[in-house]
Amino acid sequence: MTGNEAIIFMEKSDYEFTSLPVKRCRRKKLMAGDFNPDYVITDPKQEFKVNTYFMIIDAARFHSTGQHLLKDISLFSTAHLKQTKKDPTMLPKDAFKTFCNLYCNFVNYEDLRAEYIQYSRSFFEFEDAVGFQQTYIHGKKYTSNNDSEHESEESPDSDRNEDEGGMYVHKHNNLGTLLHMLQVCHKAGLKNVFPCLYDALHIACTLPVASKTPERTFSKLKIVKNRLRTTISQDRLEQLLIMSCESDIEIDNGQVIDIFANCSSVLKKHLI
């Protein structure tokens, strides 16, 4: 329905339509380091269109498709591979149908199903042949208090050792993630053997299924910028963001104290 049709409908209808209220534009103070002002919708029709109409259309359009897509992506796991290896008939008849319909330019439905069944028969042999190990890019893995409580429960034959660079190497026996399947397929050189499956795994790993972690990070950033921005410089704000994003880096408290003490002779006298 266009704008003119809506006006004609309102004139012919017996119902009374109340005009949308015009809200006062709230102006936010531009803090130091902020370059662009916040965009505020002042037109009530535009606000209804963006916050109500578009949200309803998106929910109706993507909810059902997204649910079926996530079901197809969930098949890319070691648990489903084991199940398919034991009995290929357990693979649902509509498996990967929604996925292939959305990405028909890259993935063929019949080829993906055939390669998935064949891959399930030899995946665990490829996994052992590759000798998959996962390392941490920031060296020693951060251990929380909860993890330290369970360290004593680990067996002495745990698959955890330290390499020459001081980096802990873990050999996981229960990795069943989508990324693990792609890494095994890549390291085993199976790109040309299972081209359709390889492309499907690449697409599935690229999709942002969940965004809770960045949302939490930026929600905290919003609090910092709004309430504490006047007392925090740009350099310090960037350093706090790095500490939040790179939380897996283990911090040496002694080194931090030494750096802080060297800032002045008074601090050096009391801290060192």
PDB file of C-alpha atoms in Angstrom:
ATOM      1  CA  MET A   1       0.000   0.000   0.000  1.00  0.00           C
ATOM      2  CA  THR A   2       1.455   3.359  -1.089  1.00  0.00           C
ATOM      3  CA  GLY A   3       1.133   6.648   0.745  1.00  0.00           C
ATOM      4  CA  ASN A   4      -1.736   7.882  -1.452  1.00  0.00           C
ATOM      5  CA  GLU A   5      -3.633   4.618  -1.039  1.00  0.00           C
ATOM      6  CA  ALA A   6      -3.247   4.861   2.727  1.00  0.00           C
ATOM      7  CA  ILE A   7      -4.661   8.402   2.727  1.00  0.00           C
ATOM      8  CA  ILE A   8      -7.642   7.338   0.591  1.00  0.00           C
ATOM      9  CA  PHE A   9      -8.256   4.379   2.905  1.00  0.00           C
ATOM     10  CA  MET A  10      -8.227   6.661   5.952  1.00  0.00           C
ATOM     11  CA  GLU A  11     -10.699   9.085   4.340  1.00  0.00           C
ATOM     12  CA  LYS A  12     -13.167   6.345   3.380  1.00  0.00           C
ATOM     13  CA  SER A  13     -12.854   4.401   6.621  1.00  0.00           C
ATOM     14  CA  ASP A  14     -15.197   4.877   9.580  1.00  0.00           C
ATOM     15  CA  TYR A  15     -12.346   4.488  12.031  1.00  0.00           C
ATOM     16  CA  GLU A  16     -10.593   7.412  13.628  1.00  0.00           C
ATOM     17  CA  PHE A  17      -6.848   7.557  13.083  1.00  0.00           C
ATOM     18  CA  THR A  18      -4.769   9.492  15.576  1.00  0.00           C
ATOM     19  CA  SER A  19      -1.720  11.222  14.201  1.00  0.00           C
ATOM     20  CA  LEU A  20       1.602   9.941  15.398  1.00  0.00           C
ATOM     21  CA  PRO A  21       3.107  12.157  18.096  1.00  0.00           C
ATOM     22  CA  VAL A  22       6.119  14.244  17.191  1.00  0.00           C
ATOM     23  CA  LYS A  23       8.807  13.723  19.803  1.00  0.00           C
ATOM     24  CA  ARG A  24      11.255  16.387  20.778  1.00  0.00           C
ATOM     25  CA  CYS A  25      14.717  15.789  19.394  1.00  0.00           C
ATOM     26  CA  ARG A  26      17.169  14.975  22.158  1.00  0.00           C
ATOM     27  CA  ARG A  27      20.555  16.509  21.566  1.00  0.00           C
ATOM     28  CA  LYS A  28      23.537  14.751  23.063  1.00  0.00           C
ATOM     29  CA  LYS A  29      26.669  16.551  24.035  1.00  0.00           C
ATOM     30  CA  LEU A  30      29.520  15.861  21.628  1.00  0.00           C
ATOM     31  CA  MET A  31      32.382  14.526  23.739  1.00  0.00           C
ATOM     32  CA  ALA A  32      36.068  14.852  22.984  1.00  0.00           C
ATOM     33  CA  GLY A  33      37.066  12.288  20.409  1.00  0.00           C
ATOM     34  CA  ASP A  34      33.566  11.975  18.930  1.00  0.00           C
ATOM     35  CA  PHE A  35      33.492  13.031  15.302  1.00  0.00           C
ATOM     36  CA  ASN A  36      29.951  12.282  14.133  1.00  0.00           C
ATOM     37  CA  PRO A  37      26.775  13.274  15.965  1.00  0.00           C
ATOM     38  CA  ASP A  38      24.131  10.653  16.677  1.00  0.00           C
ATOM     39  CA  TYR A  39      21.487  10.316  13.983  1.00  0.00           C
ATOM     40  CA  VAL A  40      18.049  10.868  15.497  1.00  0.00           C
ATOM     41  CA  ILE A  41      14.814  10.196  13.609  1.00  0.00           C
ATOM     42  CA  THR A  42      12.455  13.128  14.099  1.00  0.00           C
ATOM     43  CA  ASP A  43       9.799  12.249  11.523  1.00  0.00           C
ATOM     44  CA  PRO A  44       7.141  10.058  13.241  1.00  0.00           C
ATOM     45  CA  LYS A  45       6.319   8.242   9.985  1.00  0.00           C
ATOM     46  CA  GLN A  46       9.954   7.425   9.384  1.00  0.00           C
ATOM     47  CA  GLU A  47      10.345   6.257  12.984  1.00  0.00           C
ATOM     48  CA  PHE A  48       7.306   3.967  12.638  1.00  0.00           C
ATOM     49  CA  LYS A  49       8.693   2.662   9.356  1.00  0.00           C
ATOM     50  CA  VAL A  50      12.139   1.881  10.779  1.00  0.00           C
ATOM     51  CA  ASN A  51      11.304   0.668  14.284  1.00  0.00           C
ATOM     52  CA  THR A  52       8.009  -1.122  13.591  1.00  0.00           C
ATOM     53  CA  TYR A  53       7.391  -1.922   9.930  1.00  0.00           C
ATOM     54  CA  PHE A  54      10.916  -3.022   9.018  1.00  0.00           C
ATOM     55  CA  MET A  55      11.262  -5.074  12.210  1.00  0.00           C
ATOM     56  CA  ILE A  56       8.025  -6.958  11.487  1.00  0.00           C
ATOM     57  CA  ILE A  57       9.075  -7.627   7.898  1.00  0.00           C
ATOM     58  CA  ASP A  58      12.518  -8.851   9.002  1.00  0.00           C
ATOM     59  CA  ALA A  59      11.032 -11.140  11.647  1.00  0.00           C
ATOM     60  CA  ALA A  60       8.528 -12.616   9.189  1.00  0.00           C
ATOM     61  CA  ARG A  61      11.129 -12.976   6.449  1.00  0.00           C
ATOM     62  CA  PHE A  62      14.137 -14.379   8.270  1.00  0.00           C
ATOM     63  CA  HIS A  63      12.807 -16.265  11.299  1.00  0.00           C
ATOM     64  CA  SER A  64      11.614 -19.435   9.564  1.00  0.00           C
ATOM     65  CA  THR A  65      14.480 -19.444   7.080  1.00  0.00           C
ATOM     66  CA  GLY A  66      17.015 -18.839   9.822  1.00  0.00           C
ATOM     67  CA  GLN A  67      15.709 -21.729  11.913  1.00  0.00           C
ATOM     68  CA  HIS A  68      15.982 -24.179   9.013  1.00  0.00           C
ATOM     69  CA  LEU A  69      19.399 -22.800   8.105  1.00  0.00           C
ATOM     70  CA  LEU A  70      20.696 -23.348  11.641  1.00  0.00           C
ATOM     71  CA  LYS A  71      19.371 -26.911  11.569  1.00  0.00           C
ATOM     72  CA  ASP A  72      21.356 -27.570   8.403  1.00  0.00           C
ATOM     73  CA  ILE A  73      24.498 -25.993   9.878  1.00  0.00           C
ATOM     74  CA  SER A  74      24.142 -28.129  13.021  1.00  0.00           C
ATOM     75  CA  LEU A  75      24.765 -31.205  10.852  1.00  0.00           C
ATOM     76  CA  PHE A  76      28.391 -30.058  10.471  1.00  0.00           C
ATOM     77  CA  SER A  77      29.502 -31.662  13.737  1.00  0.00           C
ATOM     78  CA  THR A  78      31.380 -34.795  14.740  1.00  0.00           C
ATOM     79  CA  ALA A  79      28.328 -36.149  16.553  1.00  0.00           C
ATOM     80  CA  HIS A  80      26.249 -36.114  13.371  1.00  0.00           C
ATOM     81  CA  LEU A  81      29.199 -37.478  11.394  1.00  0.00           C
ATOM     82  CA  LYS A  82      29.413 -40.467  13.743  1.00  0.00           C
ATOM     83  CA  GLN A  83      25.690 -41.029  13.418  1.00  0.00           C
ATOM     84  CA  THR A  84      25.815 -40.819   9.625  1.00  0.00           C
ATOM     85  CA  LYS A  85      28.829 -43.130   9.498  1.00  0.00           C
ATOM     86  CA  LYS A  86      26.965 -45.826  11.425  1.00  0.00           C
ATOM     87  CA  ASP A  87      23.742 -45.468   9.446  1.00  0.00           C
ATOM     88  CA  PRO A  88      23.599 -43.131   6.406  1.00  0.00           C
ATOM     89  CA  THR A  89      19.802 -43.451   6.352  1.00  0.00           C
ATOM     90  CA  MET A  90      19.692 -41.446   9.605  1.00  0.00           C
ATOM     91  CA  LEU A  91      20.571 -38.314   7.627  1.00  0.00           C
ATOM     92  CA  PRO A  92      17.288 -36.363   7.223  1.00  0.00           C
ATOM     93  CA  LYS A  93      15.782 -36.347   3.759  1.00  0.00           C
ATOM     94  CA  ASP A  94      15.661 -32.550   3.709  1.00  0.00           C
ATOM     95  CA  ALA A  95      19.193 -32.120   5.094  1.00  0.00           C
ATOM     96  CA  PHE A  96      21.027 -29.107   3.589  1.00  0.00           C
ATOM     97  CA  LYS A  97      17.973 -28.218   1.490  1.00  0.00           C
ATOM     98  CA  THR A  98      17.553 -24.713   2.929  1.00  0.00           C
ATOM     99  CA  PHE A  99      21.314 -24.173   2.954  1.00  0.00           C
ATOM    100  CA  CYS A 100      21.640 -25.096  -0.725  1.00  0.00           C
ATOM    101  CA  ASN A 101      18.617 -23.000  -1.713  1.00  0.00           C
ATOM    102  CA  LEU A 102      20.192 -19.922  -0.140  1.00  0.00           C
ATOM    103  CA  TYR A 103      23.669 -20.558  -1.566  1.00  0.00           C
ATOM    104  CA  CYS A 104      22.746 -22.320  -4.812  1.00  0.00           C
ATOM    105  CA  ASN A 105      25.429 -20.363  -6.691  1.00  0.00           C
ATOM    106  CA  PHE A 106      28.155 -22.036  -4.636  1.00  0.00           C
ATOM    107  CA  VAL A 107      26.789 -25.363  -3.381  1.00  0.00           C
ATOM    108  CA  ASN A 108      24.923 -28.141  -5.198  1.00  0.00           C
ATOM    109  CA  TYR A 109      22.350 -30.040  -3.153  1.00  0.00           C
ATOM    110  CA  GLU A 110      22.990 -33.566  -4.442  1.00  0.00           C
ATOM    111  CA  ASP A 111      26.767 -33.162  -4.425  1.00  0.00           C
ATOM    112  CA  LEU A 112      26.779 -31.841  -0.865  1.00  0.00           C
ATOM    113  CA  ARG A 113      24.736 -34.758   0.463  1.00  0.00           C
ATOM    114  CA  ALA A 114      26.906 -37.313  -1.343  1.00  0.00           C
ATOM    115  CA  GLU A 115      30.160 -35.703  -0.188  1.00  0.00           C
ATOM    116  CA  TYR A 116      28.880 -35.393   3.390  1.00  0.00           C
ATOM    117  CA  ILE A 117      28.087 -39.118   3.573  1.00  0.00           C
ATOM    118  CA  GLN A 118      31.450 -40.021   2.051  1.00  0.00           C
ATOM    119  CA  TYR A 119      33.271 -37.584   4.348  1.00  0.00           C
ATOM    120  CA  SER A 120      31.605 -39.113   7.418  1.00  0.00           C
ATOM    121  CA  ARG A 121      33.100 -42.515   6.563  1.00  0.00           C
ATOM    122  CA  SER A 122      36.680 -41.244   6.534  1.00  0.00           C
ATOM    123  CA  PHE A 123      36.646 -38.114   8.722  1.00  0.00           C
ATOM    124  CA  PHE A 124      38.073 -39.703  11.855  1.00  0.00           C
ATOM    125  CA  GLU A 125      40.873 -41.382   9.886  1.00  0.00           C
ATOM    126  CA  PHE A 126      41.793 -37.987   8.415  1.00  0.00           C
ATOM    127  CA  GLU A 127      41.649 -36.453  11.882  1.00  0.00           C
ATOM    128  CA  ASP A 128      44.142 -38.988  13.254  1.00  0.00           C
ATOM    129  CA  ALA A 129      46.375 -38.667  10.198  1.00  0.00           C
ATOM    130  CA  VAL A 130      46.538 -34.887  10.479  1.00  0.00           C
ATOM    131  CA  GLY A 131      47.286 -35.070  14.214  1.00  0.00           C
ATOM    132  CA  PHE A 132      45.170 -32.035  14.883  1.00  0.00           C
ATOM    133  CA  GLN A 133      46.371 -29.821  17.725  1.00  0.00           C
ATOM    134  CA  GLN A 134      45.145 -26.440  18.807  1.00  0.00           C
ATOM    135  CA  THR A 135      47.499 -23.735  20.025  1.00  0.00           C
ATOM    136  CA  TYR A 136      46.860 -20.342  21.566  1.00  0.00           C
ATOM    137  CA  ILE A 137      48.130 -17.284  19.735  1.00  0.00           C
ATOM    138  CA  HIS A 138      48.833 -15.397  22.951  1.00  0.00           C
ATOM    139  CA  GLY A 139      50.951 -18.059  24.603  1.00  0.00           C
ATOM    140  CA  LYS A 140      49.819 -19.604  27.856  1.00  0.00           C
ATOM    141  CA  LYS A 141      46.083 -19.996  28.069  1.00  0.00           C
ATOM    142  CA  TYR A 142      44.312 -17.935  30.693  1.00  0.00           C
ATOM    143  CA  THR A 143      43.049 -20.106  33.549  1.00  0.00           C
ATOM    144  CA  SER A 144      40.074 -18.931  35.558  1.00  0.00           C
ATOM    145  CA  ASN A 145      39.383 -19.769  39.181  1.00  0.00           C
ATOM    146  CA  ASN A 146      36.886 -22.412  38.151  1.00  0.00           C
ATOM    147  CA  ASP A 147      39.444 -24.045  35.883  1.00  0.00           C
ATOM    148  CA  SER A 148      42.063 -24.100  38.624  1.00  0.00           C
ATOM    149  CA  GLU A 149      39.688 -25.989  40.901  1.00  0.00           C
ATOM    150  CA  HIS A 150      39.512 -28.800  38.360  1.00  0.00           C
ATOM    151  CA  GLU A 151      43.237 -28.964  37.629  1.00  0.00           C
ATOM    152  CA  SER A 152      43.750 -31.509  40.406  1.00  0.00           C
ATOM    153  CA  GLU A 153      41.068 -33.712  38.886  1.00  0.00           C
ATOM    154  CA  GLU A 154      42.916 -33.993  35.569  1.00  0.00           C
ATOM    155  CA  SER A 155      44.827 -37.187  34.978  1.00  0.00           C
ATOM    156  CA  PRO A 156      48.643 -37.075  34.893  1.00  0.00           C
ATOM    157  CA  ASP A 157      48.474 -38.332  31.298  1.00  0.00           C
ATOM    158  CA  SER A 158      46.606 -35.229  30.164  1.00  0.00           C
ATOM    159  CA  ASP A 159      47.260 -34.146  26.569  1.00  0.00           C
ATOM    160  CA  ARG A 160      48.773 -30.847  27.646  1.00  0.00           C
ATOM    161  CA  ASN A 161      52.416 -29.980  27.183  1.00  0.00           C
ATOM    162  CA  GLU A 162      54.560 -26.936  26.576  1.00  0.00           C
ATOM    163  CA  ASP A 163      56.447 -26.414  23.345  1.00  0.00           C
ATOM    164  CA  GLU A 164      59.806 -24.695  22.811  1.00  0.00           C
ATOM    165  CA  GLY A 165      58.255 -21.231  22.588  1.00  0.00           C
ATOM    166  CA  GLY A 166      56.589 -21.489  25.983  1.00  0.00           C
ATOM    167  CA  MET A 167      53.203 -21.957  24.364  1.00  0.00           C
ATOM    168  CA  TYR A 168      50.841 -24.562  25.712  1.00  0.00           C
ATOM    169  CA  VAL A 169      49.652 -27.082  23.162  1.00  0.00           C
ATOM    170  CA  HIS A 170      46.398 -28.931  23.782  1.00  0.00           C
ATOM    171  CA  LYS A 171      45.298 -32.015  21.929  1.00  0.00           C
ATOM    172  CA  HIS A 172      41.533 -32.132  22.056  1.00  0.00           C
ATOM    173  CA  ASN A 173      39.787 -35.469  21.703  1.00  0.00           C
ATOM    174  CA  ASN A 174      36.257 -34.097  21.764  1.00  0.00           C
ATOM    175  CA  LEU A 175      36.410 -31.158  19.360  1.00  0.00           C
ATOM    176  CA  GLY A 176      33.115 -31.271  17.517  1.00  0.00           C
ATOM    177  CA  THR A 177      32.850 -27.742  16.258  1.00  0.00           C
ATOM    178  CA  LEU A 178      32.248 -26.580  12.733  1.00  0.00           C
ATOM    179  CA  LEU A 179      35.646 -24.880  12.587  1.00  0.00           C
ATOM    180  CA  HIS A 180      37.356 -28.120  13.571  1.00  0.00           C
ATOM    181  CA  MET A 181      35.762 -29.934  10.629  1.00  0.00           C
ATOM    182  CA  LEU A 182      36.978 -27.235   8.256  1.00  0.00           C
ATOM    183  CA  GLN A 183      40.505 -27.310   9.686  1.00  0.00           C
ATOM    184  CA  VAL A 184      40.740 -31.084   9.322  1.00  0.00           C
ATOM    185  CA  CYS A 185      39.457 -30.861   5.756  1.00  0.00           C
ATOM    186  CA  HIS A 186      41.961 -28.111   4.944  1.00  0.00           C
ATOM    187  CA  LYS A 187      45.015 -29.675   6.597  1.00  0.00           C
ATOM    188  CA  ALA A 188      44.319 -33.041   4.994  1.00  0.00           C
ATOM    189  CA  GLY A 189      44.266 -31.403   1.547  1.00  0.00           C
ATOM    190  CA  LEU A 190      40.693 -32.456   0.780  1.00  0.00           C
ATOM    191  CA  LYS A 191      39.640 -29.281  -1.007  1.00  0.00           C
ATOM    192  CA  ASN A 192      39.721 -30.953  -4.413  1.00  0.00           C
ATOM    193  CA  VAL A 193      38.339 -34.246  -3.093  1.00  0.00           C
ATOM    194  CA  PHE A 194      35.258 -32.691  -1.448  1.00  0.00           C
ATOM    195  CA  PRO A 195      34.925 -29.304  -3.216  1.00  0.00           C
ATOM    196  CA  CYS A 196      31.234 -28.823  -2.481  1.00  0.00           C
ATOM    197  CA  LEU A 197      31.578 -29.752   1.192  1.00  0.00           C
ATOM    198  CA  TYR A 198      34.666 -27.553   1.533  1.00  0.00           C
ATOM    199  CA  ASP A 199      32.789 -24.520   0.175  1.00  0.00           C
ATOM    200  CA  ALA A 200      29.815 -25.273   2.429  1.00  0.00           C
ATOM    201  CA  LEU A 201      32.052 -25.397   5.506  1.00  0.00           C
ATOM    202  CA  HIS A 202      33.661 -22.094   4.496  1.00  0.00           C
ATOM    203  CA  ILE A 203      30.253 -20.447   4.134  1.00  0.00           C
ATOM    204  CA  ALA A 204      28.972 -21.852   7.421  1.00  0.00           C
ATOM    205  CA  CYS A 205      32.072 -20.648   9.302  1.00  0.00           C
ATOM    206  CA  THR A 206      31.630 -17.161   7.844  1.00  0.00           C
ATOM    207  CA  LEU A 207      28.002 -16.750   8.899  1.00  0.00           C
ATOM    208  CA  PRO A 208      27.619 -14.665  12.104  1.00  0.00           C
ATOM    209  CA  VAL A 209      25.280 -17.039  13.923  1.00  0.00           C
ATOM    210  CA  ALA A 210      25.611 -15.279  17.277  1.00  0.00           C
ATOM    211  CA  SER A 211      26.817 -11.801  18.223  1.00  0.00           C
ATOM    212  CA  LYS A 212      26.387 -11.747  21.988  1.00  0.00           C
ATOM    213  CA  THR A 213      30.079 -11.302  22.808  1.00  0.00           C
ATOM    214  CA  PRO A 214      30.636  -8.154  20.667  1.00  0.00           C
ATOM    215  CA  GLU A 215      27.279  -6.808  21.849  1.00  0.00           C
ATOM    216  CA  ARG A 216      28.390  -7.094  25.473  1.00  0.00           C
ATOM    217  CA  THR A 217      31.708  -5.438  24.656  1.00  0.00           C
ATOM    218  CA  PHE A 218      30.158  -2.484  22.864  1.00  0.00           C
ATOM    219  CA  SER A 219      27.421  -2.088  25.472  1.00  0.00           C
ATOM    220  CA  LYS A 220      30.170  -1.577  28.043  1.00  0.00           C
ATOM    221  CA  LEU A 221      31.889   0.794  25.631  1.00  0.00           C
ATOM    222  CA  LYS A 222      28.681   2.816  25.420  1.00  0.00           C
ATOM    223  CA  ILE A 223      28.588   3.134  29.205  1.00  0.00           C
ATOM    224  CA  VAL A 224      32.209   4.262  29.248  1.00  0.00           C
ATOM    225  CA  LYS A 225      31.708   6.820  26.474  1.00  0.00           C
ATOM    226  CA  ASN A 226      28.538   8.270  27.991  1.00  0.00           C
ATOM    227  CA  ARG A 227      29.351   8.372  31.699  1.00  0.00           C
ATOM    228  CA  LEU A 228      33.127   8.392  31.989  1.00  0.00           C
ATOM    229  CA  ARG A 229      34.247   9.899  28.688  1.00  0.00           C
ATOM    230  CA  THR A 230      35.112  13.283  30.165  1.00  0.00           C
ATOM    231  CA  THR A 231      37.730  11.706  32.452  1.00  0.00           C
ATOM    232  CA  ILE A 232      39.226   9.199  29.985  1.00  0.00           C
ATOM    233  CA  SER A 233      41.587  10.167  27.186  1.00  0.00           C
ATOM    234  CA  GLN A 234      41.509   8.530  23.772  1.00  0.00           C
ATOM    235  CA  ASP A 235      44.696   6.509  24.388  1.00  0.00           C
ATOM    236  CA  ARG A 236      43.429   5.125  27.667  1.00  0.00           C
ATOM    237  CA  LEU A 237      40.072   4.236  26.124  1.00  0.00           C
ATOM    238  CA  GLU A 238      41.818   2.313  23.341  1.00  0.00           C
ATOM    239  CA  GLN A 239      43.957   0.459  25.881  1.00  0.00           C
ATOM    240  CA  LEU A 240      40.885  -0.535  27.895  1.00  0.00           C
ATOM    241  CA  LEU A 241      39.242  -1.840  24.723  1.00  0.00           C
ATOM    242  CA  ILE A 242      42.323  -3.919  23.914  1.00  0.00           C
ATOM    243  CA  MET A 243      42.271  -5.392  27.425  1.00  0.00           C
ATOM    244  CA  SER A 244      38.613  -6.304  26.993  1.00  0.00           C
ATOM    245  CA  CYS A 245      39.004  -7.837  23.528  1.00  0.00           C
ATOM    246  CA  GLU A 246      42.262  -9.665  24.303  1.00  0.00           C
ATOM    247  CA  SER A 247      41.128 -11.015  27.657  1.00  0.00           C
ATOM    248  CA  ASP A 248      42.831 -14.379  27.046  1.00  0.00           C
ATOM    249  CA  ILE A 249      46.278 -12.803  27.499  1.00  0.00           C
ATOM    250  CA  GLU A 250      47.712 -13.612  30.914  1.00  0.00           C
ATOM    251  CA  ILE A 251      48.873 -10.436  32.669  1.00  0.00           C
ATOM    252  CA  ASP A 252      52.052 -10.465  34.761  1.00  0.00           C
ATOM    253  CA  ASN A 253      51.162  -8.355  37.795  1.00  0.00           C
ATOM    254  CA  GLY A 254      54.801  -7.934  38.784  1.00  0.00           C
ATOM    255  CA  GLN A 255      55.690  -6.496  35.395  1.00  0.00           C
ATOM    256  CA  VAL A 256      52.709  -4.127  35.564  1.00  0.00           C
ATOM    257  CA  ILE A 257      53.843  -2.850  38.972  1.00  0.00           C
ATOM    258  CA  ASP A 258      57.396  -2.307  37.695  1.00  0.00           C
ATOM    259  CA  ILE A 259      56.179  -0.297  34.696  1.00  0.00           C
ATOM    260  CA  PHE A 260      53.884   1.777  36.902  1.00  0.00           C
ATOM    261  CA  ALA A 261      56.642   2.372  39.466  1.00  0.00           C
ATOM    262  CA  ASN A 262      59.042   3.681  36.829  1.00  0.00           C
ATOM    263  CA  CYS A 263      56.640   6.515  35.996  1.00  0.00           C
ATOM    264  CA  SER A 264      57.981   8.632  38.860  1.00  0.00           C
ATOM    265  CA  SER A 265      60.626   8.553  41.540  1.00  0.00           C
ATOM    266  CA  VAL A 266      58.015   8.658  44.322  1.00  0.00           C
ATOM    267  CA  LEU A 267      56.221   5.579  43.021  1.00  0.00           C
ATOM    268  CA  LYS A 268      59.517   3.827  42.464  1.00  0.00           C
ATOM    269  CA  LYS A 269      60.523   4.504  46.055  1.00  0.00           C
ATOM    270  CA  HIS A 270      57.321   3.046  47.520  1.00  0.00           C
ATOM    271  CA  LEU A 271      56.696   0.170  45.124  1.00  0.00           C
ATOM    272  CA  ILE A 272      60.163  -1.177  44.390  1.00  0.00           C
TER     273      ILE A 272
END
